[in-house]
PDB file of C-alpha atoms and ligand atoms in Angstrom:
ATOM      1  CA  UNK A  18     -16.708 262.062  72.658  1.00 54.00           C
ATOM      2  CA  UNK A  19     -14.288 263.438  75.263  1.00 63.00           C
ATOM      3  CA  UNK A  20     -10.783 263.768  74.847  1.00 72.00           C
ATOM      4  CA  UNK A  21      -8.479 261.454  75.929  1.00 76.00           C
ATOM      5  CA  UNK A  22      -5.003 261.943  76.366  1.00 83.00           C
ATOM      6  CA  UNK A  23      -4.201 258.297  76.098  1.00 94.00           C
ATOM      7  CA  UNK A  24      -5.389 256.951  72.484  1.00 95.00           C
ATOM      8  CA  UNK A  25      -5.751 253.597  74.107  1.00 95.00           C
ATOM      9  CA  UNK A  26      -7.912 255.178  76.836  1.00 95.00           C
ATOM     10  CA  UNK A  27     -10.232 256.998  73.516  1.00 95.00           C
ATOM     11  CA  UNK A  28     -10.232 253.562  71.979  1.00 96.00           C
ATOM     12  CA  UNK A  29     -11.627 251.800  75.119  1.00 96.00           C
ATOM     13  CA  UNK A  30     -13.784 254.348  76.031  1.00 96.00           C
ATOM     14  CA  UNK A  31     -15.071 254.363  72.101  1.00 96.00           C
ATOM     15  CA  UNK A  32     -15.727 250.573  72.505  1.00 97.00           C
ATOM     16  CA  UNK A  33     -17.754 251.249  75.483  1.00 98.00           C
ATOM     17  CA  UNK A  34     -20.166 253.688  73.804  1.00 98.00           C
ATOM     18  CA  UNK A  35     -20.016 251.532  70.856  1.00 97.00           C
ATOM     19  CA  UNK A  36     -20.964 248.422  72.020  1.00 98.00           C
ATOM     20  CA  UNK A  37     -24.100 250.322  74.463  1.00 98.00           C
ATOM     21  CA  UNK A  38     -25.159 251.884  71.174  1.00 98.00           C
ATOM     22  CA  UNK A  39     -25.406 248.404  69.091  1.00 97.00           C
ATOM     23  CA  UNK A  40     -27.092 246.762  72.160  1.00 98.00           C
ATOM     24  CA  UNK A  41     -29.781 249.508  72.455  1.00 98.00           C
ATOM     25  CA  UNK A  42     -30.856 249.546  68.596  1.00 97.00           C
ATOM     26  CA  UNK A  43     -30.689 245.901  68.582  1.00 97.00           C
ATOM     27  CA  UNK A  44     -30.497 243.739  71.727  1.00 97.00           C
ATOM     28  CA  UNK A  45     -29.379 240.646  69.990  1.00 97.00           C
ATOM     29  CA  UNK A  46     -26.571 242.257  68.010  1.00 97.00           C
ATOM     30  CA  UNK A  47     -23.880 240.638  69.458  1.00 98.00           C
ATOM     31  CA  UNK A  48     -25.741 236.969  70.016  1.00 98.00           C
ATOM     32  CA  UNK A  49     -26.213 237.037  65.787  1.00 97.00           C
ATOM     33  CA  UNK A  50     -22.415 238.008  65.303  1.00 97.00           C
ATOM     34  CA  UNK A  51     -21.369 235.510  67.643  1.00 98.00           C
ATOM     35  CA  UNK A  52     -23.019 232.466  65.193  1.00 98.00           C
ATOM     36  CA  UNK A  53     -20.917 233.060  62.345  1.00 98.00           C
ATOM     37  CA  UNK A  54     -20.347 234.856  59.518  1.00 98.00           C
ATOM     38  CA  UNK A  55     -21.262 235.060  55.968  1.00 98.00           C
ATOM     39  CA  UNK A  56     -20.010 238.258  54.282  1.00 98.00           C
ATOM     40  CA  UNK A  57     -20.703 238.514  50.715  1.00 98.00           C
ATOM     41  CA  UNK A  58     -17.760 240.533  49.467  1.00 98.00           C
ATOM     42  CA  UNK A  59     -14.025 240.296  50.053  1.00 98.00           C
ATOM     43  CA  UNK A  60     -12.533 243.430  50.172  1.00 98.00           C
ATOM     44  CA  UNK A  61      -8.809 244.112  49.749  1.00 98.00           C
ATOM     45  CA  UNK A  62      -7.658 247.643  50.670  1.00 98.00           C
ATOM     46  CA  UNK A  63      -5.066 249.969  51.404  1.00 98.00           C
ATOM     47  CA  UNK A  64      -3.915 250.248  55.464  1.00 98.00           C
ATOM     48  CA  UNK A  65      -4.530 253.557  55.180  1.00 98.00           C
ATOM     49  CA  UNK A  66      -6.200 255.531  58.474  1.00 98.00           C
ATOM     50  CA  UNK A  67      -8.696 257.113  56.411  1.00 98.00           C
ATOM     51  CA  UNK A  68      -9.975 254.077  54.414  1.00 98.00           C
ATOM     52  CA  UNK A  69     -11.663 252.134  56.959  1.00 98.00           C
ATOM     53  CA  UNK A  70     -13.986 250.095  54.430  1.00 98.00           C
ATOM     54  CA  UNK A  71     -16.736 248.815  57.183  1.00 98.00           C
ATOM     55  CA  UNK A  72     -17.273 252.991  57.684  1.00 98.00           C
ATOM     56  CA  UNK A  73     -17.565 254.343  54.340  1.00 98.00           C
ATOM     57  CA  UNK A  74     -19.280 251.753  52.766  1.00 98.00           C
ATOM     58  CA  UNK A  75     -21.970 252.447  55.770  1.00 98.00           C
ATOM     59  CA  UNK A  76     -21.787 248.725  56.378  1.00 98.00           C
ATOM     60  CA  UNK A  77     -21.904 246.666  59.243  1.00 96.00           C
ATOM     61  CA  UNK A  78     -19.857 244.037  60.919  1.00 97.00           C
ATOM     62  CA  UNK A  79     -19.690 240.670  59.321  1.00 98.00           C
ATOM     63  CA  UNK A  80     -20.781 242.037  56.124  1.00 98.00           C
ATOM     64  CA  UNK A  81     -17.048 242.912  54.467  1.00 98.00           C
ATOM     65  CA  UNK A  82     -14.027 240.216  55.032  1.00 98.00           C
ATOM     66  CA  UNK A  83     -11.317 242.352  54.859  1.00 98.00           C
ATOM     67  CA  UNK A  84      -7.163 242.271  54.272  1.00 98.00           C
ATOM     68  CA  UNK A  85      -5.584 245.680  54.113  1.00 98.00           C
ATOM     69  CA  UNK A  86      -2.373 246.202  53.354  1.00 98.00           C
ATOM     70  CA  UNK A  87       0.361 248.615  52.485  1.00 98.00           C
ATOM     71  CA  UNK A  88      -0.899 250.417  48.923  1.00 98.00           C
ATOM     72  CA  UNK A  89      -3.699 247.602  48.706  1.00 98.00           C
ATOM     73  CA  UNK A  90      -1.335 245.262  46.495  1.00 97.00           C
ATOM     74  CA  UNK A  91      -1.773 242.008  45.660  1.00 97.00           C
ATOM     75  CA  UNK A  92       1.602 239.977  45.406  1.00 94.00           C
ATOM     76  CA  UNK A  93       1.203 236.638  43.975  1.00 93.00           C
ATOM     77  CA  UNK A  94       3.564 235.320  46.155  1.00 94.00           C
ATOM     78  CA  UNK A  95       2.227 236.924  49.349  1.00 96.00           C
ATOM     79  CA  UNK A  96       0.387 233.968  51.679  1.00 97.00           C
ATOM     80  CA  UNK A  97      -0.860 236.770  53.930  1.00 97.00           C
ATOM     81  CA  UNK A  98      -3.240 237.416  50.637  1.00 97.00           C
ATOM     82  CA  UNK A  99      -3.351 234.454  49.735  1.00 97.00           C
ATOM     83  CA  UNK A 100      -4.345 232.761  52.746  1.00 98.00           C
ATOM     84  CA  UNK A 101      -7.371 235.175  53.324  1.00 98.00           C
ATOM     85  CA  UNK A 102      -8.491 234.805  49.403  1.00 98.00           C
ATOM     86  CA  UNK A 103      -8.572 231.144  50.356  1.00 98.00           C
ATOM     87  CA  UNK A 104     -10.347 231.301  53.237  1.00 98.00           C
ATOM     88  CA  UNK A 105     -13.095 233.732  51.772  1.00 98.00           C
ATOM     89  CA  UNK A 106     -13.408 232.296  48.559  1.00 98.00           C
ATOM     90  CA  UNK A 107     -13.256 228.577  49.348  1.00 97.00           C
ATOM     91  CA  UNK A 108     -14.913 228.374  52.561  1.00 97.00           C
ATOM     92  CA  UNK A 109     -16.933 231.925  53.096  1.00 98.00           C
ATOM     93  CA  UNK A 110     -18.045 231.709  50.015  1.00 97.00           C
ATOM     94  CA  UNK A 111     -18.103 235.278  49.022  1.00 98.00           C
ATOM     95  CA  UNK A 112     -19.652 236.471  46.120  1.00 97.00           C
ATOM     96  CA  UNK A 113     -17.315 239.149  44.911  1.00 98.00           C
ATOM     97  CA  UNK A 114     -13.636 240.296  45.785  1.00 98.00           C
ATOM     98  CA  UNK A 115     -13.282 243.894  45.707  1.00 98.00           C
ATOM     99  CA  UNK A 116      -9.791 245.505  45.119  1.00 98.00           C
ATOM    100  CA  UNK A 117      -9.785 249.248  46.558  1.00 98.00           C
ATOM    101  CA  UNK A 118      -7.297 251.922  45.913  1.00 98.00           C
ATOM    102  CA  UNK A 119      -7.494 255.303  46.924  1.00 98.00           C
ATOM    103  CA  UNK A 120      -6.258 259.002  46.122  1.00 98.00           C
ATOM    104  CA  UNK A 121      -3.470 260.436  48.083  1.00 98.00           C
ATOM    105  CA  UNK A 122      -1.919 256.966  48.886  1.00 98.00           C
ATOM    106  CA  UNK A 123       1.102 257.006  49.979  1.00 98.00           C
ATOM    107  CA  UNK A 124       1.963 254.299  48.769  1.00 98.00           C
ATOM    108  CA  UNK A 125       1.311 254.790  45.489  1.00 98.00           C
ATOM    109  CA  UNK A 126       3.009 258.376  46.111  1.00 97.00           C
ATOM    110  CA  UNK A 127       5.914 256.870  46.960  1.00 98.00           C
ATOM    111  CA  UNK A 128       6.235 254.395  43.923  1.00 97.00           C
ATOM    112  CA  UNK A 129       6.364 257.866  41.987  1.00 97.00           C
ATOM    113  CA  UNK A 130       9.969 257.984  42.737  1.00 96.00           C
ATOM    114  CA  UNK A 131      12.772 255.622  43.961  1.00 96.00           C
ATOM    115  CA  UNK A 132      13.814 257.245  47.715  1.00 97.00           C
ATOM    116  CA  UNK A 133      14.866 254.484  50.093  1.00 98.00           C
ATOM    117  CA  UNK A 134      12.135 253.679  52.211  1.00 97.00           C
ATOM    118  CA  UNK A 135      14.072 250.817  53.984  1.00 98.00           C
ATOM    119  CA  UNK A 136      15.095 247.288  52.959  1.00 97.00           C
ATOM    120  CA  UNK A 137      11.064 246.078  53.624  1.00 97.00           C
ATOM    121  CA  UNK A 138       8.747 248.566  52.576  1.00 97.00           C
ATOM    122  CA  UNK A 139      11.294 249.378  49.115  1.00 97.00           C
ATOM    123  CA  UNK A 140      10.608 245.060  48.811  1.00 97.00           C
ATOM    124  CA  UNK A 141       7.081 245.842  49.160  1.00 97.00           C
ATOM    125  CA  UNK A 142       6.511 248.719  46.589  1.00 97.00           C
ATOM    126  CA  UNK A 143       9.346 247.677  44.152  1.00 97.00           C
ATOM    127  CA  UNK A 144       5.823 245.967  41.704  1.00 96.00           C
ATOM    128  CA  UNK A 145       4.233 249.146  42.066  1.00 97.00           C
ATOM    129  CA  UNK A 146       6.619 250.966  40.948  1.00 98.00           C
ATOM    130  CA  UNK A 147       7.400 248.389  38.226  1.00 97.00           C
ATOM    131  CA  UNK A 148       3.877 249.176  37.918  1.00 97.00           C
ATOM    132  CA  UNK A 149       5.658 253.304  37.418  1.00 97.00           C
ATOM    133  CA  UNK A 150       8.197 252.266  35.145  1.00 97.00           C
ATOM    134  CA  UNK A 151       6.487 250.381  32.718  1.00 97.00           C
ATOM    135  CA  UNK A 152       3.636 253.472  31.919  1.00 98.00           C
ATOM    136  CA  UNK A 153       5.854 255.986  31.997  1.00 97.00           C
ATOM    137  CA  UNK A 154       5.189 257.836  28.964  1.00 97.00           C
ATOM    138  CA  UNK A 155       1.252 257.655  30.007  1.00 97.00           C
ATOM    139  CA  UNK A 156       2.216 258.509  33.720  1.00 97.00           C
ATOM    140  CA  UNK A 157       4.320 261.752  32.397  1.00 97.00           C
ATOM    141  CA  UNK A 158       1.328 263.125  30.222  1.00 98.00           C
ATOM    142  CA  UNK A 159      -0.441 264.094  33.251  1.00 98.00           C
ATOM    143  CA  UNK A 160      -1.107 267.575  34.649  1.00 97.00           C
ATOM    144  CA  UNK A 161       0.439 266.876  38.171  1.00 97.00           C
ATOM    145  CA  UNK A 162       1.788 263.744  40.782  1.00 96.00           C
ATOM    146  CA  UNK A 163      -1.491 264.001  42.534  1.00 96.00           C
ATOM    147  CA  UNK A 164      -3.010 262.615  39.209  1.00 97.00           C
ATOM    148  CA  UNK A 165       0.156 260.524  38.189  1.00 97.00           C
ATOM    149  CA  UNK A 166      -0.765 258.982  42.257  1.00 97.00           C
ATOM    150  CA  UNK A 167      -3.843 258.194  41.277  1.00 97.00           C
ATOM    151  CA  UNK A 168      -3.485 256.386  37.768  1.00 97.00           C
ATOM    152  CA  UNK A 169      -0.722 254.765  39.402  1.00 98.00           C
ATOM    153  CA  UNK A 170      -3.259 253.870  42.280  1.00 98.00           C
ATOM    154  CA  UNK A 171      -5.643 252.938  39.296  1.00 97.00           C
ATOM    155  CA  UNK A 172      -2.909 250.612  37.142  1.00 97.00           C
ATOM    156  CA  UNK A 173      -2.154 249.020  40.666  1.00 98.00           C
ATOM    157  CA  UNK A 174      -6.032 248.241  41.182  1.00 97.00           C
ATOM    158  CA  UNK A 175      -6.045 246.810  37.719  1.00 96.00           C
ATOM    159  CA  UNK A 176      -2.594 244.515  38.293  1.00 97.00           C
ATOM    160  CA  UNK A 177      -3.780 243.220  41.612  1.00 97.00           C
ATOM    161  CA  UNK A 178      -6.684 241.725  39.824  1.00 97.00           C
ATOM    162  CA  UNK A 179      -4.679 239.993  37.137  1.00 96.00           C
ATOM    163  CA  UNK A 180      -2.757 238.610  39.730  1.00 97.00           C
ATOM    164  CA  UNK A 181      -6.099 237.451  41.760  1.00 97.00           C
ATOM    165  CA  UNK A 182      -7.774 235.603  38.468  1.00 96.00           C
ATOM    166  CA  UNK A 183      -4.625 233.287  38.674  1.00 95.00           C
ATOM    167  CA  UNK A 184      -5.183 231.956  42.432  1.00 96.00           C
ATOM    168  CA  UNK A 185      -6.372 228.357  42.638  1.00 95.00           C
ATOM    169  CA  UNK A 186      -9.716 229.391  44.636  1.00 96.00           C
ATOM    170  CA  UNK A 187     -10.580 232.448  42.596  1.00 97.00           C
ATOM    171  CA  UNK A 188     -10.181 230.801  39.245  1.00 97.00           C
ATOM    172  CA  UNK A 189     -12.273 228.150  40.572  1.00 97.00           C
ATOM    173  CA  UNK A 190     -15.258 229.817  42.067  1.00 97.00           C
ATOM    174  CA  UNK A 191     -15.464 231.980  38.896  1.00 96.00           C
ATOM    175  CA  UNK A 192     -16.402 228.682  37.206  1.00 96.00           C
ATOM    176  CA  UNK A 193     -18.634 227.191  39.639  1.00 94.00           C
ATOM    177  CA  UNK A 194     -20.631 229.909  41.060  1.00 90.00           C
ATOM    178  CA  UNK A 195     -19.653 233.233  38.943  1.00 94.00           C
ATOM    179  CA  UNK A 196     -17.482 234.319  41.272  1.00 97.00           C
ATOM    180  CA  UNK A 197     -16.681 238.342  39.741  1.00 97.00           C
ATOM    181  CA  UNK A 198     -14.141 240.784  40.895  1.00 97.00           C
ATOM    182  CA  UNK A 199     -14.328 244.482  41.016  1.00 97.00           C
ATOM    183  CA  UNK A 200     -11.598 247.581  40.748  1.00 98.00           C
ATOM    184  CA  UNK A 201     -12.455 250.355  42.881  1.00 98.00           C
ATOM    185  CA  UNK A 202     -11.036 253.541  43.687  1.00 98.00           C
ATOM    186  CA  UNK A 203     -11.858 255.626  47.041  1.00 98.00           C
ATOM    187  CA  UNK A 204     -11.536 259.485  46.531  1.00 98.00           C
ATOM    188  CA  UNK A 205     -10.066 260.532  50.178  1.00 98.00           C
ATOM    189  CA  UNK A 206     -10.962 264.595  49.686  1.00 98.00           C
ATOM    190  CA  UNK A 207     -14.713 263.160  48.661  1.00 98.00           C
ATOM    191  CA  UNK A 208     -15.422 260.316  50.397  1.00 98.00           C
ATOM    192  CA  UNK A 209     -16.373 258.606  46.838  1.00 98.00           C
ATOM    193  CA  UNK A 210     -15.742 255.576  45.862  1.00 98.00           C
ATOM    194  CA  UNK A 211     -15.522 254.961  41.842  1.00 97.00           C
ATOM    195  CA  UNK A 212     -15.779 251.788  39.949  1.00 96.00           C
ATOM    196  CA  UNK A 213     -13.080 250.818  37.614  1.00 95.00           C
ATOM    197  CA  UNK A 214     -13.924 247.569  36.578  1.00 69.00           C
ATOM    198  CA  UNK A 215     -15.495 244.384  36.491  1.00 67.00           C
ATOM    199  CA  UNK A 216     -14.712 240.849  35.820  1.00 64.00           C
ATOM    200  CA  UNK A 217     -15.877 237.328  36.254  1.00 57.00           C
ATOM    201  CA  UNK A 218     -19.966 237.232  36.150  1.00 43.00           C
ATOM    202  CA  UNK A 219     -20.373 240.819  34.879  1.00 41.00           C
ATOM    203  CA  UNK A 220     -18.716 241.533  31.477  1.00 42.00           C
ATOM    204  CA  UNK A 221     -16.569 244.788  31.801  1.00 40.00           C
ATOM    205  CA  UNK A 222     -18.642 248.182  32.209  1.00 41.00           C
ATOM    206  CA  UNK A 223     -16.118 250.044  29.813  1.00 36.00           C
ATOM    207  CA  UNK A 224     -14.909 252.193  32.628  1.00 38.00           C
ATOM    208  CA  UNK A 225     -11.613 250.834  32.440  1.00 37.00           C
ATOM    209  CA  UNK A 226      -8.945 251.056  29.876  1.00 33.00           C
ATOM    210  CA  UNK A 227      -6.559 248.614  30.279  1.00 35.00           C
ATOM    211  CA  UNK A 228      -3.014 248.886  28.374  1.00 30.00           C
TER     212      UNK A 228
HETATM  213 ZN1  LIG B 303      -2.940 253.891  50.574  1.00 68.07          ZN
END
């Protein structure tokens, strides 16, 4: 790729090449896409740059419906979330609703302390660091705040769940059609992704330790 000194310009130009490459492995690409969609997982991640789900799961368009947000956190009285659980769950369909964390979130980095982030984004952490407060003694047993990020990262992962097995659709696809959901956690510095938990179909793997 050449360099651009516009990012727009890189991102347009990346399109280009993009969309000639798709065409030339498969000439009818973009005529499937354009039917529909019918992704089988619903995956709810962080915002973060270096997390782009469709890219290091190696999938492809219209398989992942996707809401990213801030520190991938599920607030039960967010309709931004809510509305997109609806949508996949009660009329996508999905299978499974993934909840990804990662390491070196900074997010979850900042719920290690209390610094003013401004009015919104302090709003928007304050349950993660609830999340901070309330395994403290845990949280301060670890070597470093890389690892306390990460647990935190982890308990976050774990909470956003909870709060997902109480929404209308969720609950009620997990009793029609076995609808499960999954913790995972993306290592950044390994391009990993590690399996916390499971719940709905699949009893849990033991992976996880909730407390
Ligand atoms: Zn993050």
């Amino acid at each position: 790729m050449a360099s651009y000194q516009d990012a727009i310009d890189r991102i347009v130009a990346g399109n280009r090449v993009y969309a000639q490459k798709t065409t030339e492995k498969d000439p009818n690409a973009f005529v499937e896409l354009s039917k529909g969609q019918a992704p089988e997982i619903l995956w709810i991640g962080c915002a973060d740059s270096r997390v782009p789900e469709t890219t290091v799961c190696d999938c492809q368009p219209g398989e992942l419906f996707v809401h990213r947000n801030i520190a991938n956190t599920v607030h039960a009285d967010d309709i931004n979330v809510a509305s997109v659980v609806e949508y996949a769950v009660a009329h996508l369909k999905v299978k499974k609703v993934v909840v990804c964390g990662h390491t070196k979130c900074g997010g979850a980095n900042a719920a290690l302390g209390d610094a003013d982030l401004g009015v919104t984004l302090n709003t928007w952490l304050h349950p993660v660091r609830e999340i901070r407060r309330k395994n403290k003694t845990e949280l301060e047993k670890l070597p470093d705040d890389d690892a306390r990020a990460v647990r935190i990262a982890e308990l976050n992962v774990h909470q956003g769940i909870e709060v997902l097995k109480q929404h209308p659709a969720i609950k009620k696809a997990m009793n029609d059609h076995g609808l499960s959901l999954h913790g995972l956690i993306y290592d950044i510095g390994r391009g990993q992704l590690r399996l916390l938990e499971e719940a709905g179909a699949k009893k849990s793997n033991g992976l996880w330790s909730p407390n």
